Amino acid sequence: MSFDWATTVTTVGGVAAALIGVVAGAALSSRSDRMNWARDKQIAACSAIVAESTRIQLALRRAWKHGDPVDWVPWNVALGTIWLVGSPAVVEAAARVDEVFWECSDQFIRQTASHEGVWDEARDRMEAARLQFINTARRHVDPQGARLTQAPVSRPRRPRITRRPTVPGPDGAPAPDTA
């Protein structure tokens, strides 16, 4: 029985190529798994910011109207999570939402806001900050995604009521509206 160098080199080369393929595949798969895990965590953290910011906005309204306490803990947890896994742009957008809450909340928690117009202005600011966050997060997750123009759970502006002056009729009573 003679030793065949060609067969040995071919066999060793095949084994080496297979091992390199397995190692490279495992490395790529591991990298892909880590990237998918990180993306999933970022999406979950962004979703928590959207959900909690909506909850806080509605809680501020209840605090103003009914004196209900505002539970800030879930909001702060959502902020902490986005600080851990979010990109700098997403973190900055979340910080802006938090900043608007700080600027607006006191008057509703203390019930010192004087009228609905104050709420309307604060609500619009909160929803604008939330919409900015959503669009920033969408750009981070899917750069090809379309920009949104309306925040979730957005409330329409309250219509302004304009009263027409009443003109007294011949008998002194208001004239009927013929419009």
Coordinates of C-alpha atoms in Angstrom, one line a residue:
M1 CA 0.0 0.0 0.0
S2 CA 1.5 3.3 -1.0
F3 CA 1.0 6.7 0.4
D4 CA -0.9 9.0 -2.1
W5 CA 0.0 12.6 -1.4
A6 CA -2.6 13.9 -3.9
T7 CA -5.5 12.2 -2.0
T8 CA -4.2 13.3 1.3
V9 CA -3.8 17.0 0.3
T10 CA -7.2 17.0 -1.3
T11 CA -8.8 15.5 1.8
V12 CA -7.1 17.8 4.2
G13 CA -7.9 20.8 1.9
G14 CA -11.6 19.8 1.8
V15 CA -11.7 19.4 5.6
A16 CA -10.0 22.7 6.1
A17 CA -12.4 24.5 3.7
A18 CA -15.4 22.9 5.4
L19 CA -14.1 24.0 8.8
I20 CA -13.5 27.5 7.6
G21 CA -17.0 27.6 6.1
V22 CA -18.5 26.5 9.4
V23 CA -16.5 29.0 11.5
A24 CA -17.3 31.8 9.0
G25 CA -21.0 30.9 8.9
A26 CA -21.2 30.7 12.7
A27 CA -19.5 34.2 13.0
L28 CA -21.9 35.7 10.4
S29 CA -24.9 34.0 12.0
S30 CA -23.9 35.2 15.4
R31 CA -23.4 38.8 14.1
S32 CA -26.7 38.7 12.4
D33 CA -28.4 37.3 15.5
R34 CA -26.8 40.2 17.6
M35 CA -27.9 42.8 15.1
N36 CA -31.5 41.4 15.0
W37 CA -31.6 41.2 18.8
A38 CA -30.4 44.9 19.0
R39 CA -32.9 46.0 16.4
D40 CA -35.8 44.1 18.2
K41 CA -34.7 45.8 21.5
Q42 CA -34.7 49.2 19.9
I43 CA -38.1 48.7 18.3
A44 CA -39.5 47.6 21.7
A45 CA -37.9 50.6 23.5
C46 CA -39.3 53.0 20.9
S47 CA -42.8 51.4 21.2
A48 CA -42.6 51.8 24.9
I49 CA -41.8 55.5 24.5
V50 CA -44.8 56.0 22.2
A51 CA -47.2 54.0 24.4
E52 CA -46.0 55.7 27.7
S53 CA -46.0 59.2 26.2
T54 CA -49.6 58.7 25.1
R55 CA -50.5 57.4 28.6
I56 CA -48.8 60.4 30.3
Q57 CA -50.6 62.9 28.0
L58 CA -53.9 61.3 28.9
A59 CA -53.0 61.1 32.6
L60 CA -52.1 64.8 32.6
R61 CA -55.6 65.6 31.3
R62 CA -57.2 63.4 34.0
A63 CA -55.0 65.1 36.6
W64 CA -56.2 68.5 35.5
K65 CA -59.9 67.6 35.1
H66 CA -60.3 65.1 38.0
G67 CA -57.2 65.5 40.3
D68 CA -56.0 62.0 39.5
P69 CA -52.3 61.3 40.3
V70 CA -49.8 60.9 37.4
D71 CA -47.7 57.7 37.7
W72 CA -44.3 58.7 36.1
V73 CA -42.5 55.4 36.8
P74 CA -43.4 53.6 33.6
W75 CA -42.5 56.7 31.6
N76 CA -39.1 56.9 33.4
V77 CA -38.5 53.2 32.7
A78 CA -39.2 53.7 29.0
L79 CA -36.8 56.6 29.0
G80 CA -34.1 54.6 30.7
T81 CA -34.5 51.7 28.2
I82 CA -34.3 54.0 25.2
W83 CA -31.1 55.5 26.7
L84 CA -29.6 52.0 26.8
V85 CA -30.5 50.8 23.3
G86 CA -31.4 53.9 21.3
S87 CA -29.3 55.7 18.7
P88 CA -28.2 59.2 19.7
A89 CA -30.9 60.8 17.4
V90 CA -33.6 58.6 18.9
V91 CA -32.5 59.4 22.5
E92 CA -32.5 63.1 21.7
A93 CA -36.0 62.9 20.3
A94 CA -37.2 61.0 23.4
A95 CA -35.5 63.7 25.6
R96 CA -37.5 66.4 23.8
V97 CA -40.8 64.6 24.6
D98 CA -39.7 64.4 28.2
E99 CA -38.7 68.1 28.1
V100 CA -42.2 69.1 26.8
F101 CA -43.8 67.0 29.6
W102 CA -41.8 68.9 32.2
E103 CA -42.6 72.2 30.7
C104 CA -46.4 71.5 30.5
S105 CA -47.2 69.1 33.4
D106 CA -47.1 71.4 36.4
Q107 CA -50.1 73.5 35.5
F108 CA -52.2 70.3 34.9
I109 CA -51.0 68.4 38.0
R110 CA -51.6 71.5 40.2
Q111 CA -54.9 72.2 38.3
T112 CA -53.9 75.8 37.7
A113 CA -54.5 75.8 33.9
S114 CA -57.2 78.3 33.4
H115 CA -59.1 77.1 30.4
E116 CA -59.3 74.5 27.6
G117 CA -57.1 76.7 25.3
V118 CA -54.2 76.1 27.7
W119 CA -54.7 72.4 27.3
D120 CA -55.1 72.6 23.6
E121 CA -51.7 74.4 23.3
A122 CA -50.0 71.9 25.6
R123 CA -51.6 68.9 23.9
D124 CA -50.4 70.2 20.5
R125 CA -46.8 70.6 21.8
M126 CA -46.9 67.1 23.4
E127 CA -48.2 65.6 20.2
A128 CA -45.7 67.5 18.0
A129 CA -42.8 66.2 20.2
R130 CA -44.2 62.7 20.1
L131 CA -44.6 62.8 16.3
Q132 CA -41.0 64.0 16.0
F133 CA -39.9 61.1 18.1
I134 CA -41.9 58.6 16.0
N135 CA -40.4 59.9 12.7
T136 CA -36.9 59.9 14.2
A137 CA -37.4 56.3 15.3
R138 CA -38.9 55.3 12.0
R139 CA -35.9 56.7 10.1
H140 CA -33.6 54.8 12.4
V141 CA -35.4 51.5 12.0
D142 CA -36.3 51.8 8.3
P143 CA -34.5 54.7 6.5
Q144 CA -36.8 54.2 3.5
G145 CA -40.0 54.6 5.6
A146 CA -42.4 57.4 4.9
R147 CA -42.6 60.4 7.3
L148 CA -45.8 60.5 9.2
T149 CA -47.8 63.8 9.7
Q150 CA -50.1 62.8 12.5
A151 CA -49.3 61.4 16.0
P152 CA -51.3 58.4 17.3
V153 CA -54.2 59.2 19.6
S154 CA -54.1 62.7 18.2
R155 CA -57.1 64.9 19.1
P156 CA -58.6 67.2 16.6
R157 CA -58.4 70.9 17.4
R158 CA -61.5 72.1 19.2
P159 CA -63.7 74.2 16.9
R160 CA -63.8 77.8 17.7
I161 CA -67.4 78.9 18.4
T162 CA -68.3 82.2 16.9
R163 CA -71.6 83.7 17.8
R164 CA -73.4 85.9 15.5
P165 CA -74.7 89.1 17.1
T166 CA -78.5 88.9 17.7
V167 CA -80.5 91.7 16.3
P168 CA -83.8 92.3 18.2
G169 CA -87.0 91.8 16.2
P170 CA -89.8 94.3 16.1
D171 CA -91.2 93.0 19.3
G172 CA -87.8 93.2 21.2
A173 CA -87.2 89.5 21.1
P174 CA -84.1 88.2 19.1
A175 CA -84.9 87.8 15.4
P176 CA -85.0 84.2 14.1
D177 CA -81.8 82.9 12.5
T178 CA -82.5 82.7 8.8
A179 CA -79.0 81.4 7.8

